[in-house]
Coordinates of C-alpha atoms in Angstrom, one line a residue:
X695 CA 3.8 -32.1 22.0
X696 CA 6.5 -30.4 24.9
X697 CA 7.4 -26.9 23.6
X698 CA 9.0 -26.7 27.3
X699 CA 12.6 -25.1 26.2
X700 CA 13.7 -26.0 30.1
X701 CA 15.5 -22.8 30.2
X702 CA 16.6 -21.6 33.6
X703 CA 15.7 -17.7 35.0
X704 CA 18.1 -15.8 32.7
X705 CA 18.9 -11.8 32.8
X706 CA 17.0 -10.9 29.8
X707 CA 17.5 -7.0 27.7
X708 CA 14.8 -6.8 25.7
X709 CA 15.8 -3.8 23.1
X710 CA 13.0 -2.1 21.7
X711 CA 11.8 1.2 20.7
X712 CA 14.5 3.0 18.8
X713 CA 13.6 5.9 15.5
X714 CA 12.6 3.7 13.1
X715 CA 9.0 4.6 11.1
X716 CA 7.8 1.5 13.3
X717 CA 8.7 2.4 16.7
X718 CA 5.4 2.3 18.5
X719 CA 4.7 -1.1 17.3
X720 CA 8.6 -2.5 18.4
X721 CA 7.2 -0.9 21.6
X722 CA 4.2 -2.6 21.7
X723 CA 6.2 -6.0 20.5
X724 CA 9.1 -5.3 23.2
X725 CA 6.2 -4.8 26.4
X726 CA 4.4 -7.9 25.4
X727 CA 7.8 -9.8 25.2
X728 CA 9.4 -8.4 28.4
X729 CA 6.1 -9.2 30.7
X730 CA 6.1 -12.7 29.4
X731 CA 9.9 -13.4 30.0
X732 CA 8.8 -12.1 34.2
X733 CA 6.0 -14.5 34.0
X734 CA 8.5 -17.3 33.4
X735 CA 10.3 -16.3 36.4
X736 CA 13.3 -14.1 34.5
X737 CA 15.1 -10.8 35.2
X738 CA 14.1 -8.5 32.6
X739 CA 16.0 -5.2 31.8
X740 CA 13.8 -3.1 29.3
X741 CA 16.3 -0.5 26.9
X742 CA 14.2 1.7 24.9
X743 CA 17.4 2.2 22.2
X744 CA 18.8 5.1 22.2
X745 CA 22.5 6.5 20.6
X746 CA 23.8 5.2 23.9
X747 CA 22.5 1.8 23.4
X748 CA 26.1 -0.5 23.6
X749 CA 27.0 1.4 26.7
X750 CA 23.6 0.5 28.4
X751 CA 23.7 -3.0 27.2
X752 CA 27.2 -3.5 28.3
X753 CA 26.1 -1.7 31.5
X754 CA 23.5 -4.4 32.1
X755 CA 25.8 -7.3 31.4
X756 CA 22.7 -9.8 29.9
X757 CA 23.2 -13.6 29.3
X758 CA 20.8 -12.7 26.0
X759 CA 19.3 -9.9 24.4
X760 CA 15.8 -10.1 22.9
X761 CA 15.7 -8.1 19.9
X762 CA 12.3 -6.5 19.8
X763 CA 13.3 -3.4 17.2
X764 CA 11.5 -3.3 13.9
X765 CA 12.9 -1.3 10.8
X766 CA 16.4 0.1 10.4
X767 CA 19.1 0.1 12.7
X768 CA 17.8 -2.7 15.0
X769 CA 16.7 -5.1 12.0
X770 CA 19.1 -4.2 9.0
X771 CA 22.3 -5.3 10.6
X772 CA 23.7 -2.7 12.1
X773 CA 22.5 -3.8 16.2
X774 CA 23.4 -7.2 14.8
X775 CA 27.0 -6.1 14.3
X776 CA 27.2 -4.3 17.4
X777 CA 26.1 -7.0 19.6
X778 CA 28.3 -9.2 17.6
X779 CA 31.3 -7.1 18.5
X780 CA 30.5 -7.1 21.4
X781 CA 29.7 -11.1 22.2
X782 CA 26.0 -10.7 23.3
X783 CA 24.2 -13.3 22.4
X784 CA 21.0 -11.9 20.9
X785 CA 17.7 -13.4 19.4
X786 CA 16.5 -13.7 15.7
X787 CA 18.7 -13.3 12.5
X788 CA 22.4 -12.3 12.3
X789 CA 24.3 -9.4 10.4
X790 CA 24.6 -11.0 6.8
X791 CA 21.5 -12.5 6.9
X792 CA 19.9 -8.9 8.0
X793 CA 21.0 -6.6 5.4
X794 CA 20.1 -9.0 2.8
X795 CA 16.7 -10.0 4.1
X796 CA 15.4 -5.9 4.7
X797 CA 16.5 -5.4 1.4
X798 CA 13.6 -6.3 -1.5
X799 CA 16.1 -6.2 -4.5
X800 CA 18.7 -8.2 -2.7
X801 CA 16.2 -10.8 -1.4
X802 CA 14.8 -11.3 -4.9
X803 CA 18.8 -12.5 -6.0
X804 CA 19.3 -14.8 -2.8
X805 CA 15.8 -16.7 -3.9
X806 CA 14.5 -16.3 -7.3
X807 CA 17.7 -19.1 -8.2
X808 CA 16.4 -21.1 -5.9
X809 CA 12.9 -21.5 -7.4
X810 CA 11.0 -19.1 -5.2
X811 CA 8.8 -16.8 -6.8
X812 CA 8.9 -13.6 -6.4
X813 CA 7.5 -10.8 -8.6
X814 CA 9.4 -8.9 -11.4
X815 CA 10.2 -5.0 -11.2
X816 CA 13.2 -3.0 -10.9
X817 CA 14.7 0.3 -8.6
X818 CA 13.3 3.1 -10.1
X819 CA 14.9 6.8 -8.9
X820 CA 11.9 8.9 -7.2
X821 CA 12.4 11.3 -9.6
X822 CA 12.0 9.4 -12.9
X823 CA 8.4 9.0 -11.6
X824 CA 7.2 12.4 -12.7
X825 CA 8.5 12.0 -16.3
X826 CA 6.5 8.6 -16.9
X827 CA 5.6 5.2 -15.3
X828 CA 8.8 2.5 -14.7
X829 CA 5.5 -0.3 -15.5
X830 CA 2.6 -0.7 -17.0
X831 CA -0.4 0.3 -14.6
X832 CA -1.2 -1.4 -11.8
X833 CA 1.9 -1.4 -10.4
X834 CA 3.3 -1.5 -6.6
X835 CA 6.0 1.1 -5.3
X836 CA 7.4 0.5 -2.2
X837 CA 10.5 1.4 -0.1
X838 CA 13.3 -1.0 -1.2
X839 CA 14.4 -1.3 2.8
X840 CA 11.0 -0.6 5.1
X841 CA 8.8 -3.0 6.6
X842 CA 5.6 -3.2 8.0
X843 CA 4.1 -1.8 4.4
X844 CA 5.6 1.1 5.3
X845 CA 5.8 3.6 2.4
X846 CA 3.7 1.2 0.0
X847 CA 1.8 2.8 -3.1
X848 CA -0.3 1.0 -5.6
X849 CA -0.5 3.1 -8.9
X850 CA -3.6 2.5 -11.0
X851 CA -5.3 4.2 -13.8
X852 CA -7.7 5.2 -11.3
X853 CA -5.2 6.7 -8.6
X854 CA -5.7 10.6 -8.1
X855 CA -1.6 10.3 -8.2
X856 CA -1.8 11.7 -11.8
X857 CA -0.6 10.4 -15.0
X858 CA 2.8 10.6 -15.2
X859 CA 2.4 10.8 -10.7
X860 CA 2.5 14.6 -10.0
X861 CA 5.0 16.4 -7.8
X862 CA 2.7 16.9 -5.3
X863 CA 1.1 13.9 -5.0
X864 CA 1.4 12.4 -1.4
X865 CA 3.6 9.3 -1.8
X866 CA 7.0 7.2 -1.0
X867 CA 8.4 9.5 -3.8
X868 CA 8.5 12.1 -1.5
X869 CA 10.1 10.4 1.1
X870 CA 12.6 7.8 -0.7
X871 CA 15.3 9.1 -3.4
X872 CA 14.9 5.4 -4.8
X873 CA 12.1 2.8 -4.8
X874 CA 10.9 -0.8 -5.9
X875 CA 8.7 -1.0 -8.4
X876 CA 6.6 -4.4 -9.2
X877 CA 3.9 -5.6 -11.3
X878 CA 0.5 -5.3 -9.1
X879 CA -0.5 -8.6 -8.1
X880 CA -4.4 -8.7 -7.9
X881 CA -5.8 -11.5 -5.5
X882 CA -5.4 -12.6 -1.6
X883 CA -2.5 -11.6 1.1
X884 CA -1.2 -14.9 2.5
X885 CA 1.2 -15.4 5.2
X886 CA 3.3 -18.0 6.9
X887 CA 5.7 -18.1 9.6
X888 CA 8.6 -20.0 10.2
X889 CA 9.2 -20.8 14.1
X890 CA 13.5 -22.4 15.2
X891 CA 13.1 -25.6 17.7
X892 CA 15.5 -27.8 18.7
X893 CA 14.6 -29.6 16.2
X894 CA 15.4 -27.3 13.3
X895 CA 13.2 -24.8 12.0
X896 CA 9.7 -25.4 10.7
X897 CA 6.8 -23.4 9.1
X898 CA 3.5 -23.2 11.2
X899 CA 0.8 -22.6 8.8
X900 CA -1.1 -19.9 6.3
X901 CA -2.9 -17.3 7.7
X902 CA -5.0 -15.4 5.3
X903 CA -5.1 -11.4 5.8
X904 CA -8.8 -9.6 4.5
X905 CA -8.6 -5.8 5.2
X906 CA -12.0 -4.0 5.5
X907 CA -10.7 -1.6 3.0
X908 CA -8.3 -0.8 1.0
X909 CA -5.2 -3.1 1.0
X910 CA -3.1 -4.5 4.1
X911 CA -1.3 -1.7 5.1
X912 CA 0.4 0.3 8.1
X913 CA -2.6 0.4 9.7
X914 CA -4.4 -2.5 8.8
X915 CA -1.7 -4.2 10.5
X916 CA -1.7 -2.7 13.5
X917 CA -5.4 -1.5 14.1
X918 CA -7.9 -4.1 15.9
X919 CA -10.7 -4.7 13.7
X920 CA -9.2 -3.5 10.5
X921 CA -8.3 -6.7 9.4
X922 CA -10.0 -10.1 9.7
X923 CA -7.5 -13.0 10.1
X924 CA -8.6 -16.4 9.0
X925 CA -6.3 -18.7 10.8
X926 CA -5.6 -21.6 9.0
X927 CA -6.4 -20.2 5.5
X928 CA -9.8 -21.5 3.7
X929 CA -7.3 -22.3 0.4
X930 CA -6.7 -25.5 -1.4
X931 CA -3.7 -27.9 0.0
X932 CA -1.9 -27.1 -2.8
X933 CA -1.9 -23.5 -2.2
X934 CA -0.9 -24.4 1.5
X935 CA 1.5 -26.8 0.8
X936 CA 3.5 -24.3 -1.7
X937 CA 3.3 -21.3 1.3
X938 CA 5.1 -23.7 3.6
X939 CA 7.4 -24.4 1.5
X940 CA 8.5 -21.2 -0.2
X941 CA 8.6 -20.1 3.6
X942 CA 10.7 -22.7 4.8
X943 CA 13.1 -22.5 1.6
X944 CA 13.3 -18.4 2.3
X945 CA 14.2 -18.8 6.0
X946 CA 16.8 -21.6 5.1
X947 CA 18.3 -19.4 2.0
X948 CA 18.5 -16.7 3.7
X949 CA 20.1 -17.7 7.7
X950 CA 17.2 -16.7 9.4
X951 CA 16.9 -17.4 12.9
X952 CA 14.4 -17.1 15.5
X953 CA 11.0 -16.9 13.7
X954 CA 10.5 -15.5 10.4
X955 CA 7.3 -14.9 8.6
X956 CA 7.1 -14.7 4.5
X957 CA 4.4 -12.7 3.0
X958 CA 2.9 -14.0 -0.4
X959 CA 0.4 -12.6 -2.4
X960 CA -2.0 -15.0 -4.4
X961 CA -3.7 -14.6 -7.4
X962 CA -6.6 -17.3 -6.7
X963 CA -7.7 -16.9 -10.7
X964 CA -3.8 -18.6 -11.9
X965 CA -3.7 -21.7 -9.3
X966 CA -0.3 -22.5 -8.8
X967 CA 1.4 -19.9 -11.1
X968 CA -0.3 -17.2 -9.3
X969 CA 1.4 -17.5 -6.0
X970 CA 4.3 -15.1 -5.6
X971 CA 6.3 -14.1 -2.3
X972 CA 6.9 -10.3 -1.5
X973 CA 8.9 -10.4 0.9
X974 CA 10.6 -12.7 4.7
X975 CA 10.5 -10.7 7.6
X976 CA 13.3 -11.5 9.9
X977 CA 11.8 -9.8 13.0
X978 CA 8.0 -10.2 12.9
X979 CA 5.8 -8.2 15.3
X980 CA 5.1 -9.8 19.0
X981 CA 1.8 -7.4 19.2
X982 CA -1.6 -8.9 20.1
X983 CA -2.6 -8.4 16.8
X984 CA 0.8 -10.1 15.5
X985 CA 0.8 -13.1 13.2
X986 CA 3.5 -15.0 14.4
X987 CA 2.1 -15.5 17.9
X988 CA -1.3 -16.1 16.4
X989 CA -0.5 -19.1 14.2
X990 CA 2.2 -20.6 17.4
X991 CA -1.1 -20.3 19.2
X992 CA -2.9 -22.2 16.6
X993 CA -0.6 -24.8 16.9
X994 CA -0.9 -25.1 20.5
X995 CA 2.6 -22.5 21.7
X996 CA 1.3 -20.4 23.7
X997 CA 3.1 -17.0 23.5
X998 CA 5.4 -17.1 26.9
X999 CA 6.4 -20.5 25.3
X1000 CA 7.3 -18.6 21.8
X1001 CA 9.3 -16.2 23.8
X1002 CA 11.5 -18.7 25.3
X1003 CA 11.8 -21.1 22.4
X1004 CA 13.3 -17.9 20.3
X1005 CA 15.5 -17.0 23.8
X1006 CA 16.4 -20.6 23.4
X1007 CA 17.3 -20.7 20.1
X1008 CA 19.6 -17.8 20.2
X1009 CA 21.8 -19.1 23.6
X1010 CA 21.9 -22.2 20.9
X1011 CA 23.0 -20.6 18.0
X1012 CA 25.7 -18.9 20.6
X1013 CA 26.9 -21.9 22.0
X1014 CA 25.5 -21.4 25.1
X1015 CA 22.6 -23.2 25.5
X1016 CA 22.0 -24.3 29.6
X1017 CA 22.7 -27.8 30.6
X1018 CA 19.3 -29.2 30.1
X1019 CA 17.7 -26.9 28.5
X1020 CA 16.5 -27.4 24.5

């Protein structure tokens, strides 16, 4: 199979960095992308963002911007509305797609019509937590807008949180003024990536995620040996099959472009009726311990060809793809 996108050398921004809670890893993601794009023989202007960040871009005058930012502003619409204003061209999803897709409550509306299943819950005020639990225990509260499993606290009977949570009990309460709360799904952390070709957009395959410890968190993401990946998932077809396409439906529902990678968790014990998806991630991590790259690898992309493909795909999207290039 040719994953060639037969792009010619290009001037390349890729934005990175920024003040988000996952900074070092967009800096990690943007340095991995940026050397790769060189390799393939294009200019490359890196822009650590900063409050000056349209000036700079403008300033560089790029045929395409790479947008390596994770978390809010670079992946919650507001960079996508700046670059849109200003005419960039820039990779992954756009501005409405964006705000919905970082935002758990609103991504539950766009799919759960559709037949994807996601788990219950409601937005609870941080406060309210102290006076009593929004769910029965074990229950999951999370950030409604972070990713990464940024913020994310399981509440069990057996948490040192306190029953009703205590005010000062390290938490996302803390943080947040409003969270997600869901039903604790016991069971297995599956994920799926979805990768744009010429071709249309297609999902790769499931990668099951087994933290040493604990559950997969911040740093069970982004730690080397924290985590084992098994790459494709030892699960029945029917599992698989389902991943691929609840990940597929999500990244169609939703707009995404680029890649996108859905994360489900899987309650092996229910079969079918146990599989629910937590969330799509519109801007997945290009780290060496990143999923997306891992599974394009598995299927024989290597990552330089990743890069380009998801270059490709936004001068595409654009309408200004390269004569001859795909």
């Amino acid at each position: 199979m040719n994953f060639d996108s037969g792009l010619p050398p290009l001037h390349i921004v890729v934005l990175m960095g920024g003040w988000a809670n996952e900074r070092p890893v967009s800096l990690t993601s943007g340095a991995g992308v940026a050397d790769a794009l060189e390799a393939r023989g294009h200019r490359v202007t890196r822009i650590d963002m900063d409050r000056d960040v349209a000036a700079r871009i403008a300033a560089a005058a790029p045929d395409v911007v790479f947008n390596a930012l994770h978390g809010v502003p670079g992946e919650d619409g507001t960079v996508q509305g700046m670059l849109d204003l200003m005419g960039v061209p820039y990779t992954h999803s756009g501005l409405a797609t964006s705000v919905i897709a970082i935002d758990k409550e609103l991504t539950k509306h766009a799919l759960v019509p559709h037949g994807v299943p996601m788990p219950g819950g409601r937005i609870v005020d941080s406060a309210s937590l102290y006076e009593g639990d929004p769910l029965a225990r074990p229950y999951v509260l999370k950030p409604v807008n972070e990713g990464s499993s940024v913020g994310v606290a399981i509440v069990t009977d057996e948490s040192n949180y306190g029953n009703p949570i205590r005010r000062d009990a390290t938490g996302p309460w803390q943080e947040f003024g409003r969270l997600l709360a869901e039903p604790y799904i016991r069971g297995r952390e599956l994920t799926t990536a979805v990768m744009a070709g010429p071709d249309g957009p297609r999902a790769l395959m499931v990668t099951e995620l087994v933290p040493e410890s604990g559950f997969y968190d911040f740093d069970a993401k982004y730690t080397d040996g924290l985590t084992k990946h098994v790459c494709p998932a030892e699960i029945p077809a029917e599992i698989e099959r389902l991943c691929l396409h609840y990940a597929l439906q999500a990244h169609l529902l939703l707009g995404c472009r680029g890649t996108s990678r859905s994360d489900f968790r899987w309650d092996d014990e229910q079969g079918e009726a146990g599989l629910f998806l937590l969330e799509t991630n519109t801007q997945p991590g290009m780290t060496p311990l990143s999923l997306v790259p891992e599974q394009a690898r598995a299927c024989g992309i290597s990552y330089g060809e990743l890069v380009e493909l998801i270059v490709a795909d936004a001068l595409r999207t654009a309408g200004r793809l390269p004569e001859g290039a795909r």
